[in-house]
Amino acid sequence: MSGFDARPRVRVPRTASVDEVVLVRTLINHPMENGHRVDTDGNTVPRHIINRFTCTFNGETVIDMEIEPSLSANPFIEFEARVPESGEFAFTWVDDDGSVYEDSASITVG
């Protein structure tokens, strides 16, 4: 367990037209400690980041990214995706400590 409340949030339009490009927004609460900071006692604060983010739509990969320590706390990721049919976006964030956070959002295409 990470010792904090990592709550992912996603925003996807509820409806779209066939092959419409929609804007997908995600945010997760996370400290994103880069491992370079020193605490008040002079000790290095260990690295603790979200190191991977993936999104699939109906099981097909939309985005798969490795995240480096330079990303700020509470990473916000925004991207566009073409939706050919109704379905579900599935989002996954992987933490350095092995924790996996997931969320999903459905969209109706008509």
Coordinates of N, CA, C and O in Angstrom, one line a residue, residues 24-82:
V24 N -9.9 13.0 -24.1 CA -9.9 12.2 -22.9 C -9.0 12.9 -21.9 O -7.8 13.2 -22.2
R25 N -9.5 13.0 -20.7 CA -8.7 13.7 -19.6 C -8.6 12.8 -18.4 O -9.6 12.2 -18.0
T26 N -7.4 12.6 -17.9 CA -7.2 11.8 -16.7 C -6.4 12.6 -15.6 O -5.5 13.4 -16.0
L27 N -6.6 12.3 -14.4 CA -5.9 12.9 -13.3 C -5.8 11.8 -12.2 O -6.8 11.1 -11.9
I28 N -4.7 11.7 -11.5 CA -4.5 10.8 -10.4 C -3.8 11.6 -9.3 O -2.8 12.3 -9.5
N29 N -4.3 11.5 -8.1 CA -3.7 12.1 -6.9 C -2.5 11.2 -6.6 O -2.6 10.0 -6.3
H30 N -1.3 11.8 -6.6 CA -0.1 11.0 -6.3 C 1.1 12.0 -6.1 O 1.2 13.0 -6.8
P31 N 1.9 11.7 -5.1 CA 3.0 12.7 -4.7 C 4.1 12.8 -5.8 O 4.8 13.8 -5.9
M32 N 4.3 11.8 -6.6 CA 5.3 11.8 -7.7 C 6.7 12.3 -7.1 O 7.3 13.2 -7.6
E33 N 7.1 11.6 -6.1 CA 8.4 12.0 -5.4 C 9.5 11.5 -6.4 O 9.7 10.3 -6.6
N34 N 10.4 12.4 -6.8 CA 11.3 12.1 -7.9 C 12.7 11.4 -7.4 O 13.5 11.0 -8.2
G35 N 12.9 11.4 -6.1 CA 14.1 10.7 -5.6 C 15.3 11.7 -5.5 O 16.4 11.2 -5.1
H36 N 15.1 12.9 -5.8 CA 16.2 13.9 -5.8 C 16.1 14.9 -4.6 O 17.0 15.6 -4.3
R37 N 14.9 14.9 -4.0 CA 14.6 15.9 -2.9 C 15.2 15.4 -1.6 O 15.4 14.2 -1.3
V38 N 15.7 16.3 -0.8 CA 16.2 16.0 0.5 C 15.3 16.5 1.6 O 14.8 17.7 1.5
D39 N 15.1 15.7 2.7 CA 14.2 16.2 3.7 C 14.9 17.1 4.7 O 16.1 17.4 4.5
T40 N 14.3 17.6 5.7 CA 14.9 18.5 6.7 C 16.1 18.0 7.5 O 16.9 18.7 8.0
D41 N 16.2 16.6 7.5 CA 17.3 16.0 8.2 C 18.5 15.7 7.3 O 19.5 15.1 7.6
G42 N 18.3 16.1 6.0 CA 19.4 15.8 5.0 C 19.3 14.5 4.3 O 20.2 14.1 3.6
N43 N 18.3 13.7 4.6 CA 18.1 12.4 4.0 C 17.4 12.5 2.6 O 16.4 13.3 2.5
T44 N 17.8 11.7 1.7 CA 17.2 11.7 0.4 C 15.8 11.1 0.5 O 15.7 10.0 1.1
V45 N 14.8 11.7 0.0 CA 13.5 11.1 0.0 C 13.4 10.1 -1.2 O 13.7 10.5 -2.3
P46 N 13.1 8.9 -0.9 CA 13.1 7.9 -2.0 C 12.2 8.2 -3.1 O 11.1 8.7 -2.9
R47 N 12.6 7.7 -4.3 CA 11.7 7.9 -5.5 C 10.4 7.1 -5.3 O 10.4 6.0 -4.8
H48 N 9.3 7.7 -5.7 CA 8.0 7.1 -5.6 C 7.1 7.8 -6.6 O 6.6 8.8 -6.4
I49 N 7.0 7.1 -7.8 CA 6.3 7.8 -8.9 C 5.3 6.8 -9.5 O 5.4 5.6 -9.4
I50 N 4.3 7.3 -10.3 CA 3.6 6.5 -11.3 C 4.5 6.4 -12.4 O 5.0 7.3 -13.0
N51 N 4.9 5.1 -12.8 CA 5.9 4.9 -13.8 C 5.3 4.5 -15.2 O 6.0 4.4 -16.2
R52 N 4.0 4.2 -15.2 CA 3.4 3.7 -16.5 C 1.9 4.1 -16.5 O 1.2 4.0 -15.4
F53 N 1.5 4.5 -17.6 CA 0.0 4.8 -17.8 C -0.4 4.2 -19.1 O 0.3 4.3 -20.1
T54 N -1.5 3.4 -19.1 CA -2.1 2.9 -20.3 C -3.6 3.2 -20.4 O -4.3 3.3 -19.4
C55 N -4.1 3.2 -21.6 CA -5.5 3.3 -21.9 C -5.8 2.4 -23.1 O -5.1 2.4 -24.1
T56 N -6.9 1.7 -22.9 CA -7.4 0.8 -24.0 C -8.8 1.2 -24.3 O -9.5 1.7 -23.4
F57 N -9.2 0.9 -25.5 CA -10.6 1.1 -25.9 C -11.1 -0.2 -26.4 O -10.6 -0.7 -27.4
N58 N -12.1 -0.8 -25.8 CA -12.6 -2.1 -26.2 C -11.5 -3.1 -26.3 O -11.5 -3.9 -27.3
G59 N -10.5 -3.0 -25.5 CA -9.4 -4.0 -25.5 C -8.2 -3.6 -26.3 O -7.2 -4.3 -26.3
E60 N -8.3 -2.6 -27.2 CA -7.2 -2.2 -28.1 C -6.5 -1.0 -27.4 O -7.1 -0.1 -26.9
T61 N -5.2 -1.0 -27.5 CA -4.3 0.0 -26.9 C -4.6 1.3 -27.6 O -4.5 1.4 -28.8
V62 N -4.8 2.4 -26.8 CA -5.0 3.7 -27.3 C -3.7 4.5 -27.0 O -3.1 5.2 -27.9
I63 N -3.2 4.3 -25.8 CA -1.9 5.0 -25.4 C -1.3 4.1 -24.3 O -1.9 3.5 -23.5
D64 N 0.1 4.0 -24.4 CA 0.8 3.3 -23.5 C 2.1 4.1 -23.3 O 2.9 4.2 -24.2
M65 N 2.3 4.7 -22.1 CA 3.4 5.6 -21.9 C 4.2 5.2 -20.6 O 3.6 4.9 -19.6
E66 N 5.5 5.3 -20.7 CA 6.3 5.3 -19.5 C 6.5 6.7 -19.0 O 6.6 7.6 -19.8
I67 N 6.4 6.8 -17.7 CA 6.4 8.1 -17.1 C 7.8 8.3 -16.3 O 8.1 7.4 -15.5
E68 N 8.4 9.4 -16.5 CA 9.7 9.6 -15.8 C 9.5 10.5 -14.6 O 8.5 11.1 -14.4
P69 N 10.5 10.6 -13.7 CA 10.4 11.3 -12.5 C 10.2 12.8 -12.7 O 9.9 13.5 -11.7
S70 N 10.4 13.3 -13.9 CA 10.2 14.8 -14.0 C 8.7 15.2 -14.1 O 8.5 16.4 -14.0
L71 N 7.8 14.3 -14.1 CA 6.4 14.7 -14.1 C 6.0 15.2 -12.7 O 6.4 14.6 -11.7
S72 N 5.2 16.2 -12.7 CA 4.8 16.8 -11.4 C 3.8 15.9 -10.6 O 3.3 15.0 -11.2
A73 N 3.6 16.3 -9.4 CA 2.6 15.6 -8.5 C 1.3 15.7 -9.2 O 0.9 16.6 -10.0
N74 N 0.4 14.7 -8.9 CA -0.9 14.6 -9.4 C -0.9 14.7 -10.9 O -1.5 15.7 -11.5
P75 N -0.3 13.8 -11.6 CA -0.2 13.8 -13.0 C -1.5 13.9 -13.8 O -2.4 13.1 -13.5
F76 N -1.6 14.9 -14.7 CA -2.8 15.1 -15.5 C -2.4 14.7 -16.9 O -1.4 15.2 -17.4
I77 N -3.1 13.8 -17.5 CA -2.8 13.4 -18.9 C -4.0 13.6 -19.8 O -5.1 13.1 -19.4
E78 N -3.8 14.2 -20.9 CA -4.9 14.6 -21.8 C -4.5 14.1 -23.2 O -3.3 14.3 -23.6
F79 N -5.4 13.4 -23.9 CA -5.1 13.0 -25.3 C -6.4 12.9 -26.0 O -7.5 12.9 -25.5
E80 N -6.2 12.7 -27.4 CA -7.4 12.5 -28.2 C -7.5 11.1 -28.7 O -6.4 10.5 -28.9
A81 N -8.7 10.6 -28.9 CA -8.9 9.2 -29.4 C -10.1 9.2 -30.3 O -11.1 9.9 -30.1
R82 N -9.9 8.4 -31.4 CA -11.0 8.3 -32.4 C -11.9 7.1 -31.9 O -11.3 6.0 -31.5

